[in-house]
């Protein structure tokens, strides 16, 4: 399977109708890139280079977001668990469940991890609460061409867990319970564009994971669909180019996680040049990492989770680390339902998520890490170089601190290529914020032969892997979107 290179487009008479999405042959190896990939990537690159849109100036987006905040009614209040409406703790398991049996549950998870080629290496075990939401949601962005440039329909959406309440979101951001109206609210706007779309109008359609440390095997459908139809745009929506969105990705807590993950999956032109490792070598290394991690995961009743304590308002770790489960009451006038209550997971402390990056033979590379998380569907995914909350490791000796954390935290401004604080998914997490960074590795000893579990890859290789689900984790996908934003900004300054 070719990850980085697509075949040149065949002449028009060699592409009969209906073949644009078939796999084609490239030197005898099948590639999952469609025939029109290069044309599409070029159109997306044109949108990324467009720093102003046909409908809204970039400078007007933040004031528009403030206007939408002022136009709505948004209140999020912490409440005790016994004030939750339609939610209850099951008598036998202690699991926190919705009376309808829909939405999600807060359960327990027991994880045993062993390293080594035969699962005979050192092991560690832990238990924790976890969100189980088996239904697959839709994260969909609608695209349309204006004045020859692709624009993307973004929504100013309220999420109860966002510190600033309202952020730029996909056109559609809905669980199955939402769009089947299990909450007895209003219809999800514009959802029809993402049900059985015309195959020739699909830009992206891939299942991707979410946080494996807080979710149990959670998957969402990441979609981008182009339309040529007229679209009635509600007040809380606006059309923006990729260049405008790239500019907004440099601002703190403006583009939400769901938008970032869809944007990271958009096809890109491979302009990186020669990678240190071939695609075959990368896939072989990744397969080896999946093989050497032995993860035993089982669900267990929330009431039996060891090391955690439950009070009237929180479920938290006995040592105050990691996260807590809390309850909130919400009022949001631009949501499908105006008021409701729900549990949320609230992390303890600001996270740090970073790629070390360097040029190798003149080509930009980033240092990825193969990470196993208890909630992943397939054991291991590619993660950023650093993905940690420093406070959770402060009690550990220096030798047990996350690798490269000190190098990222101590990096001078001259080596920080990108920095912004972004929120995680505000529908399930409260005040979940991380500082996302791209840091030049400088003279760090993580040279061409990094420690086990780490590998240098190009952004184009990483982008190609987002064609397939459960290869690149959600934090790395955010940084990939930030890399695209950084590249777009560089092109704009030339």
PDB file of N, CA, C and O in Angstrom, residues 352-419:
ATOM      1  N   UNK A 352       0.153  18.913  28.402  1.00  0.00           N
ATOM      2  CA  UNK A 352       1.185  19.340  27.453  1.00  0.00           C
ATOM      3  C   UNK A 352       1.239  18.298  26.340  1.00  0.00           C
ATOM      4  O   UNK A 352       1.443  17.114  26.592  1.00  0.00           O
ATOM      5  N   UNK A 353       1.019  18.754  25.117  1.00  0.00           N
ATOM      6  CA  UNK A 353       0.989  17.865  23.957  1.00  0.00           C
ATOM      7  C   UNK A 353       1.897  18.478  22.898  1.00  0.00           C
ATOM      8  O   UNK A 353       1.656  19.605  22.461  1.00  0.00           O
ATOM      9  N   UNK A 354       2.940  17.745  22.491  1.00  0.00           N
ATOM     10  CA  UNK A 354       3.949  18.372  21.639  1.00  0.00           C
ATOM     11  C   UNK A 354       4.588  17.369  20.692  1.00  0.00           C
ATOM     12  O   UNK A 354       4.783  16.197  21.030  1.00  0.00           O
ATOM     13  N   UNK A 355       4.933  17.866  19.518  1.00  0.00           N
ATOM     14  CA  UNK A 355       5.819  17.166  18.600  1.00  0.00           C
ATOM     15  C   UNK A 355       7.186  17.831  18.667  1.00  0.00           C
ATOM     16  O   UNK A 355       7.291  19.067  18.528  1.00  0.00           O
ATOM     17  N   UNK A 356       8.242  17.043  18.874  1.00  0.00           N
ATOM     18  CA  UNK A 356       9.569  17.513  18.516  1.00  0.00           C
ATOM     19  C   UNK A 356       9.697  17.405  17.005  1.00  0.00           C
ATOM     20  O   UNK A 356       9.233  16.435  16.395  1.00  0.00           O
ATOM     21  N   UNK A 357      10.327  18.380  16.399  1.00  0.00           N
ATOM     22  CA  UNK A 357      10.432  18.410  14.946  1.00  0.00           C
ATOM     23  C   UNK A 357      11.834  18.841  14.554  1.00  0.00           C
ATOM     24  O   UNK A 357      12.506  19.584  15.284  1.00  0.00           O
ATOM     25  N   UNK A 358      12.298  18.322  13.436  1.00  0.00           N
ATOM     26  CA  UNK A 358      13.606  18.723  12.934  1.00  0.00           C
ATOM     27  C   UNK A 358      13.653  18.466  11.435  1.00  0.00           C
ATOM     28  O   UNK A 358      12.869  17.693  10.895  1.00  0.00           O
ATOM     29  N   UNK A 359      14.577  19.143  10.784  1.00  0.00           N
ATOM     30  CA  UNK A 359      14.814  18.882   9.367  1.00  0.00           C
ATOM     31  C   UNK A 359      15.875  17.798   9.243  1.00  0.00           C
ATOM     32  O   UNK A 359      16.921  17.863   9.892  1.00  0.00           O
ATOM     33  N   UNK A 360      15.568  16.800   8.427  1.00  0.00           N
ATOM     34  CA  UNK A 360      16.507  15.710   8.140  1.00  0.00           C
ATOM     35  C   UNK A 360      16.733  15.712   6.639  1.00  0.00           C
ATOM     36  O   UNK A 360      15.799  15.516   5.859  1.00  0.00           O
ATOM     37  N   UNK A 361      17.956  15.996   6.238  1.00  0.00           N
ATOM     38  CA  UNK A 361      18.301  16.134   4.809  1.00  0.00           C
ATOM     39  C   UNK A 361      17.387  17.158   4.147  1.00  0.00           C
ATOM     40  O   UNK A 361      16.924  16.956   3.014  1.00  0.00           O
ATOM     41  N   UNK A 362      17.114  18.242   4.878  1.00  0.00           N
ATOM     42  CA  UNK A 362      16.316  19.322   4.328  1.00  0.00           C
ATOM     43  C   UNK A 362      14.825  19.101   4.333  1.00  0.00           C
ATOM     44  O   UNK A 362      14.075  19.930   3.816  1.00  0.00           O
ATOM     45  N   UNK A 363      14.358  17.991   4.937  1.00  0.00           N
ATOM     46  CA  UNK A 363      12.937  17.658   4.952  1.00  0.00           C
ATOM     47  C   UNK A 363      12.426  17.682   6.393  1.00  0.00           C
ATOM     48  O   UNK A 363      13.036  17.075   7.281  1.00  0.00           O
ATOM     49  N   UNK A 364      11.302  18.369   6.632  1.00  0.00           N
ATOM     50  CA  UNK A 364      10.717  18.462   7.963  1.00  0.00           C
ATOM     51  C   UNK A 364      10.194  17.100   8.405  1.00  0.00           C
ATOM     52  O   UNK A 364       9.480  16.424   7.670  1.00  0.00           O
ATOM     53  N   UNK A 365      10.577  16.670   9.607  1.00  0.00           N
ATOM     54  CA  UNK A 365      10.092  15.444  10.231  1.00  0.00           C
ATOM     55  C   UNK A 365       9.548  15.769  11.621  1.00  0.00           C
ATOM     56  O   UNK A 365       9.937  16.771  12.233  1.00  0.00           O
ATOM     57  N   UNK A 366       8.658  14.919  12.113  1.00  0.00           N
ATOM     58  CA  UNK A 366       8.197  15.017  13.492  1.00  0.00           C
ATOM     59  C   UNK A 366       8.439  13.675  14.173  1.00  0.00           C
ATOM     60  O   UNK A 366       8.454  12.618  13.522  1.00  0.00           O
ATOM     61  N   UNK A 367       8.650  13.720  15.487  1.00  0.00           N
ATOM     62  CA  UNK A 367       8.947  12.517  16.252  1.00  0.00           C
ATOM     63  C   UNK A 367       7.657  11.971  16.851  1.00  0.00           C
ATOM     64  O   UNK A 367       7.082  12.565  17.756  1.00  0.00           O
ATOM     65  N   UNK A 368       7.177  10.847  16.310  1.00  0.00           N
ATOM     66  CA  UNK A 368       5.963  10.227  16.816  1.00  0.00           C
ATOM     67  C   UNK A 368       6.319   9.142  17.831  1.00  0.00           C
ATOM     68  O   UNK A 368       7.424   8.615  17.843  1.00  0.00           O
ATOM     69  N   UNK A 369       5.347   8.829  18.655  1.00  0.00           N
ATOM     70  CA  UNK A 369       5.518   7.777  19.654  1.00  0.00           C
ATOM     71  C   UNK A 369       4.373   6.779  19.509  1.00  0.00           C
ATOM     72  O   UNK A 369       3.211   7.176  19.321  1.00  0.00           O
ATOM     73  N   UNK A 370       4.673   5.506  19.587  1.00  0.00           N
ATOM     74  CA  UNK A 370       3.637   4.471  19.585  1.00  0.00           C
ATOM     75  C   UNK A 370       3.130   4.299  21.015  1.00  0.00           C
ATOM     76  O   UNK A 370       3.881   3.865  21.892  1.00  0.00           O
ATOM     77  N   UNK A 371       1.889   4.669  21.248  1.00  0.00           N
ATOM     78  CA  UNK A 371       1.327   4.704  22.600  1.00  0.00           C
ATOM     79  C   UNK A 371       0.189   3.701  22.722  1.00  0.00           C
ATOM     80  O   UNK A 371      -0.687   3.631  21.845  1.00  0.00           O
ATOM     81  N   UNK A 372       0.193   2.949  23.808  1.00  0.00           N
ATOM     82  CA  UNK A 372      -0.909   2.044  24.134  1.00  0.00           C
ATOM     83  C   UNK A 372      -1.767   2.701  25.210  1.00  0.00           C
ATOM     84  O   UNK A 372      -1.246   3.137  26.237  1.00  0.00           O
ATOM     85  N   UNK A 373      -3.060   2.814  24.952  1.00  0.00           N
ATOM     86  CA  UNK A 373      -3.993   3.346  25.941  1.00  0.00           C
ATOM     87  C   UNK A 373      -5.108   2.324  26.147  1.00  0.00           C
ATOM     88  O   UNK A 373      -5.530   1.646  25.200  1.00  0.00           O
ATOM     89  N   UNK A 374      -5.576   2.227  27.378  1.00  0.00           N
ATOM     90  CA  UNK A 374      -6.531   1.181  27.724  1.00  0.00           C
ATOM     91  C   UNK A 374      -7.800   1.197  26.906  1.00  0.00           C
ATOM     92  O   UNK A 374      -8.397   0.151  26.642  1.00  0.00           O
ATOM     93  N   UNK A 375      -8.225   2.378  26.476  1.00  0.00           N
ATOM     94  CA  UNK A 375      -9.486   2.483  25.766  1.00  0.00           C
ATOM     95  C   UNK A 375      -9.385   2.340  24.264  1.00  0.00           C
ATOM     96  O   UNK A 375     -10.408   2.423  23.566  1.00  0.00           O
ATOM     97  N   UNK A 376      -8.181   2.149  23.716  1.00  0.00           N
ATOM     98  CA  UNK A 376      -8.045   2.010  22.270  1.00  0.00           C
ATOM     99  C   UNK A 376      -8.672   0.701  21.787  1.00  0.00           C
ATOM    100  O   UNK A 376      -8.601  -0.323  22.462  1.00  0.00           O
ATOM    101  N   UNK A 377      -9.229   0.768  20.588  1.00  0.00           N
ATOM    102  CA  UNK A 377      -9.799  -0.420  19.976  1.00  0.00           C
ATOM    103  C   UNK A 377      -8.716  -1.397  19.540  1.00  0.00           C
ATOM    104  O   UNK A 377      -8.909  -2.612  19.586  1.00  0.00           O
ATOM    105  N   UNK A 378      -7.544  -0.862  19.135  1.00  0.00           N
ATOM    106  CA  UNK A 378      -6.500  -1.721  18.559  1.00  0.00           C
ATOM    107  C   UNK A 378      -5.146  -1.489  19.213  1.00  0.00           C
ATOM    108  O   UNK A 378      -4.143  -1.278  18.537  1.00  0.00           O
ATOM    109  N   UNK A 379      -5.109  -1.454  20.512  1.00  0.00           N
ATOM    110  CA  UNK A 379      -3.889  -1.497  21.322  1.00  0.00           C
ATOM    111  C   UNK A 379      -3.034  -0.238  21.243  1.00  0.00           C
ATOM    112  O   UNK A 379      -2.844   0.457  22.232  1.00  0.00           O
ATOM    113  N   UNK A 380      -2.480   0.061  20.056  1.00  0.00           N
ATOM    114  CA  UNK A 380      -1.487   1.121  19.912  1.00  0.00           C
ATOM    115  C   UNK A 380      -1.887   2.060  18.792  1.00  0.00           C
ATOM    116  O   UNK A 380      -2.395   1.630  17.749  1.00  0.00           O
ATOM    117  N   UNK A 381      -1.678   3.358  19.006  1.00  0.00           N
ATOM    118  CA  UNK A 381      -1.817   4.352  17.945  1.00  0.00           C
ATOM    119  C   UNK A 381      -0.621   5.287  18.005  1.00  0.00           C
ATOM    120  O   UNK A 381       0.076   5.374  19.026  1.00  0.00           O
ATOM    121  N   UNK A 382      -0.385   6.001  16.916  1.00  0.00           N
ATOM    122  CA  UNK A 382       0.699   6.971  16.873  1.00  0.00           C
ATOM    123  C   UNK A 382       0.268   8.227  17.608  1.00  0.00           C
ATOM    124  O   UNK A 382      -0.802   8.776  17.358  1.00  0.00           O
ATOM    125  N   UNK A 383       1.134   8.690  18.502  1.00  0.00           N
ATOM    126  CA  UNK A 383       0.834   9.816  19.376  1.00  0.00           C
ATOM    127  C   UNK A 383       1.928  10.863  19.246  1.00  0.00           C
ATOM    128  O   UNK A 383       2.989  10.609  18.657  1.00  0.00           O
ATOM    129  N   UNK A 384       1.719  12.044  19.817  1.00  0.00           N
ATOM    130  CA  UNK A 384       2.785  13.053  19.827  1.00  0.00           C
ATOM    131  C   UNK A 384       4.007  12.574  20.618  1.00  0.00           C
ATOM    132  O   UNK A 384       3.949  11.606  21.384  1.00  0.00           O
ATOM    133  N   UNK A 385       5.121  13.281  20.446  1.00  0.00           N
ATOM    134  CA  UNK A 385       6.330  12.973  21.206  1.00  0.00           C
ATOM    135  C   UNK A 385       6.048  13.013  22.701  1.00  0.00           C
ATOM    136  O   UNK A 385       6.470  12.145  23.467  1.00  0.00           O
ATOM    137  N   UNK A 386       5.328  14.046  23.115  1.00  0.00           N
ATOM    138  CA  UNK A 386       4.952  14.234  24.518  1.00  0.00           C
ATOM    139  C   UNK A 386       3.443  14.391  24.594  1.00  0.00           C
ATOM    140  O   UNK A 386       2.853  15.194  23.857  1.00  0.00           O
ATOM    141  N   UNK A 387       2.838  13.635  25.479  1.00  0.00           N
ATOM    142  CA  UNK A 387       1.393  13.728  25.719  1.00  0.00           C
ATOM    143  C   UNK A 387       1.198  13.423  27.203  1.00  0.00           C
ATOM    144  O   UNK A 387       1.102  12.272  27.607  1.00  0.00           O
ATOM    145  N   UNK A 388       1.184  14.481  28.013  1.00  0.00           N
ATOM    146  CA  UNK A 388       1.209  14.275  29.456  1.00  0.00           C
ATOM    147  C   UNK A 388       0.621  15.480  30.173  1.00  0.00           C
ATOM    148  O   UNK A 388       0.564  16.582  29.629  1.00  0.00           O
ATOM    149  N   UNK A 389       0.193  15.253  31.401  1.00  0.00           N
ATOM    150  CA  UNK A 389      -0.149  16.326  32.328  1.00  0.00           C
ATOM    151  C   UNK A 389       0.949  16.344  33.382  1.00  0.00           C
ATOM    152  O   UNK A 389       1.044  15.414  34.198  1.00  0.00           O
ATOM    153  N   UNK A 390       1.821  17.347  33.361  1.00  0.00           N
ATOM    154  CA  UNK A 390       3.005  17.318  34.228  1.00  0.00           C
ATOM    155  C   UNK A 390       2.695  17.060  35.699  1.00  0.00           C
ATOM    156  O   UNK A 390       3.443  16.344  36.372  1.00  0.00           O
ATOM    157  N   UNK A 391       1.594  17.607  36.205  1.00  0.00           N
ATOM    158  CA  UNK A 391       1.276  17.421  37.615  1.00  0.00           C
ATOM    159  C   UNK A 391       1.047  15.974  37.998  1.00  0.00           C
ATOM    160  O   UNK A 391       1.254  15.594  39.162  1.00  0.00           O
ATOM    161  N   UNK A 392       0.623  15.154  37.044  1.00  0.00           N
ATOM    162  CA  UNK A 392       0.396  13.740  37.339  1.00  0.00           C
ATOM    163  C   UNK A 392       1.690  12.962  37.525  1.00  0.00           C
ATOM    164  O   UNK A 392       1.668  11.815  37.998  1.00  0.00           O
ATOM    165  N   UNK A 393       2.821  13.571  37.133  1.00  0.00           N
ATOM    166  CA  UNK A 393       4.108  12.887  37.211  1.00  0.00           C
ATOM    167  C   UNK A 393       5.074  13.575  38.177  1.00  0.00           C
ATOM    168  O   UNK A 393       6.212  13.125  38.331  1.00  0.00           O
ATOM    169  N   UNK A 394       4.620  14.649  38.830  1.00  0.00           N
ATOM    170  CA  UNK A 394       5.514  15.446  39.665  1.00  0.00           C
ATOM    171  C   UNK A 394       6.101  14.645  40.820  1.00  0.00           C
ATOM    172  O   UNK A 394       7.201  14.944  41.308  1.00  0.00           O
ATOM    173  N   UNK A 395       5.388  13.622  41.291  1.00  0.00           N
ATOM    174  CA  UNK A 395       5.856  12.838  42.431  1.00  0.00           C
ATOM    175  C   UNK A 395       6.874  11.782  42.039  1.00  0.00           C
ATOM    176  O   UNK A 395       7.458  11.133  42.912  1.00  0.00           O
ATOM    177  N   UNK A 396       7.110  11.603  40.749  1.00  0.00           N
ATOM    178  CA  UNK A 396       7.996  10.539  40.283  1.00  0.00           C
ATOM    179  C   UNK A 396       9.437  11.021  40.199  1.00  0.00           C
ATOM    180  O   UNK A 396       9.700  12.212  39.962  1.00  0.00           O
ATOM    181  N   UNK A 397      10.409  10.120  40.369  1.00  0.00           N
ATOM    182  CA  UNK A 397      11.809  10.509  40.169  1.00  0.00           C
ATOM    183  C   UNK A 397      12.060  10.879  38.713  1.00  0.00           C
ATOM    184  O   UNK A 397      11.289  10.516  37.814  1.00  0.00           O
ATOM    185  N   UNK A 398      13.150  11.586  38.485  1.00  0.00           N
ATOM    186  CA  UNK A 398      13.449  12.098  37.141  1.00  0.00           C
ATOM    187  C   UNK A 398      13.491  10.989  36.105  1.00  0.00           C
ATOM    188  O   UNK A 398      13.049  11.166  34.963  1.00  0.00           O
ATOM    189  N   UNK A 399      14.002   9.822  36.490  1.00  0.00           N
ATOM    190  CA  UNK A 399      14.133   8.722  35.535  1.00  0.00           C
ATOM    191  C   UNK A 399      12.784   8.189  35.070  1.00  0.00           C
ATOM    192  O   UNK A 399      12.698   7.561  34.006  1.00  0.00           O
ATOM    193  N   UNK A 400      11.740   8.438  35.835  1.00  0.00           N
ATOM    194  CA  UNK A 400      10.412   7.930  35.492  1.00  0.00           C
ATOM    195  C   UNK A 400       9.499   8.997  34.885  1.00  0.00           C
ATOM    196  O   UNK A 400       8.321   8.734  34.635  1.00  0.00           O
ATOM    197  N   UNK A 401      10.029  10.192  34.657  1.00  0.00           N
ATOM    198  CA  UNK A 401       9.253  11.246  34.008  1.00  0.00           C
ATOM    199  C   UNK A 401       9.068  10.900  32.531  1.00  0.00           C
ATOM    200  O   UNK A 401       9.893  10.191  31.938  1.00  0.00           O
ATOM    201  N   UNK A 402       8.001  11.384  31.893  1.00  0.00           N
ATOM    202  CA  UNK A 402       7.818  11.116  30.458  1.00  0.00           C
ATOM    203  C   UNK A 402       9.022  11.599  29.649  1.00  0.00           C
ATOM    204  O   UNK A 402       9.547  12.692  29.885  1.00  0.00           O
ATOM    205  N   UNK A 403       9.474  10.773  28.718  1.00  0.00           N
ATOM    206  CA  UNK A 403      10.602  11.146  27.879  1.00  0.00           C
ATOM    207  C   UNK A 403      10.311  12.439  27.110  1.00  0.00           C
ATOM    208  O   UNK A 403       9.200  12.642  26.607  1.00  0.00           O
ATOM    209  N   UNK A 404      11.298  13.319  27.071  1.00  0.00           N
ATOM    210  CA  UNK A 404      11.277  14.573  26.315  1.00  0.00           C
ATOM    211  C   UNK A 404      10.376  15.642  26.936  1.00  0.00           C
ATOM    212  O   UNK A 404      10.272  16.746  26.385  1.00  0.00           O
ATOM    213  N   UNK A 405       9.719  15.357  28.065  1.00  0.00           N
ATOM    214  CA  UNK A 405       8.861  16.372  28.679  1.00  0.00           C
ATOM    215  C   UNK A 405       9.674  17.591  29.083  1.00  0.00           C
ATOM    216  O   UNK A 405       9.269  18.734  28.823  1.00  0.00           O
ATOM    217  N   UNK A 406      10.826  17.375  29.711  1.00  0.00           N
ATOM    218  CA  UNK A 406      11.640  18.509  30.138  1.00  0.00           C
ATOM    219  C   UNK A 406      12.148  19.308  28.946  1.00  0.00           C
ATOM    220  O   UNK A 406      12.241  20.539  28.989  1.00  0.00           O
ATOM    221  N   UNK A 407      12.456  18.613  27.852  1.00  0.00           N
ATOM    222  CA  UNK A 407      12.957  19.312  26.662  1.00  0.00           C
ATOM    223  C   UNK A 407      11.882  20.237  26.087  1.00  0.00           C
ATOM    224  O   UNK A 407      12.186  21.333  25.614  1.00  0.00           O
ATOM    225  N   UNK A 408      10.622  19.799  26.146  1.00  0.00           N
ATOM    226  CA  UNK A 408       9.523  20.628  25.655  1.00  0.00           C
ATOM    227  C   UNK A 408       9.246  21.781  26.610  1.00  0.00           C
ATOM    228  O   UNK A 408       9.105  22.941  26.192  1.00  0.00           O
ATOM    229  N   UNK A 409       9.185  21.491  27.914  1.00  0.00           N
ATOM    230  CA  UNK A 409       8.858  22.534  28.891  1.00  0.00           C
ATOM    231  C   UNK A 409       9.951  23.601  28.970  1.00  0.00           C
ATOM    232  O   UNK A 409       9.655  24.777  29.235  1.00  0.00           O
ATOM    233  N   UNK A 410      11.200  23.203  28.765  1.00  0.00           N
ATOM    234  CA  UNK A 410      12.321  24.146  28.904  1.00  0.00           C
ATOM    235  C   UNK A 410      12.730  24.787  27.580  1.00  0.00           C
ATOM    236  O   UNK A 410      13.715  25.538  27.544  1.00  0.00           O
ATOM    237  N   UNK A 411      12.003  24.500  26.505  1.00  0.00           N
ATOM    238  CA  UNK A 411      12.394  25.032  25.194  1.00  0.00           C
ATOM    239  C   UNK A 411      12.271  26.554  25.177  1.00  0.00           C
ATOM    240  O   UNK A 411      11.233  27.108  25.585  1.00  0.00           O
ATOM    241  N   UNK A 412      13.317  27.270  24.723  1.00  0.00           N
ATOM    242  CA  UNK A 412      13.207  28.730  24.585  1.00  0.00           C
ATOM    243  C   UNK A 412      12.228  29.089  23.474  1.00  0.00           C
ATOM    244  O   UNK A 412      11.954  28.288  22.575  1.00  0.00           O
ATOM    245  N   UNK A 413      11.709  30.283  23.538  1.00  0.00           N
ATOM    246  CA  UNK A 413      10.731  30.727  22.536  1.00  0.00           C
ATOM    247  C   UNK A 413      11.288  30.613  21.121  1.00  0.00           C
ATOM    248  O   UNK A 413      10.520  30.392  20.174  1.00  0.00           O
ATOM    249  N   UNK A 414      12.583  30.744  20.979  1.00  0.00           N
ATOM    250  CA  UNK A 414      13.178  30.701  19.642  1.00  0.00           C
ATOM    251  C   UNK A 414      13.022  29.333  18.986  1.00  0.00           C
ATOM    252  O   UNK A 414      13.114  29.216  17.764  1.00  0.00           O
ATOM    253  N   UNK A 415      12.801  28.278  19.793  1.00  0.00           N
ATOM    254  CA  UNK A 415      12.636  26.951  19.225  1.00  0.00           C
ATOM    255  C   UNK A 415      11.175  26.492  19.189  1.00  0.00           C
ATOM    256  O   UNK A 415      10.886  25.399  18.714  1.00  0.00           O
ATOM    257  N   UNK A 416      10.269  27.304  19.693  1.00  0.00           N
ATOM    258  CA  UNK A 416       8.842  26.954  19.662  1.00  0.00           C
ATOM    259  C   UNK A 416       8.243  27.501  18.368  1.00  0.00           C
ATOM    260  O   UNK A 416       8.088  28.714  18.189  1.00  0.00           O
ATOM    261  N   UNK A 417       7.924  26.598  17.459  1.00  0.00           N
ATOM    262  CA  UNK A 417       7.392  26.993  16.159  1.00  0.00           C
ATOM    263  C   UNK A 417       5.900  27.274  16.211  1.00  0.00           C
ATOM    264  O   UNK A 417       5.370  28.029  15.393  1.00  0.00           O
ATOM    265  N   UNK A 418       5.217  26.631  17.158  1.00  0.00           N
ATOM    266  CA  UNK A 418       3.770  26.792  17.294  1.00  0.00           C
ATOM    267  C   UNK A 418       3.410  26.555  18.753  1.00  0.00           C
ATOM    268  O   UNK A 418       3.935  25.645  19.391  1.00  0.00           O
ATOM    269  N   UNK A 419       2.509  27.397  19.275  1.00  0.00           N
ATOM    270  CA  UNK A 419       1.990  27.200  20.620  1.00  0.00           C
ATOM    271  C   UNK A 419       0.580  27.769  20.701  1.00  0.00           C
ATOM    272  O   UNK A 419       0.335  28.914  20.326  1.00  0.00           O
TER     273      UNK A 419
END
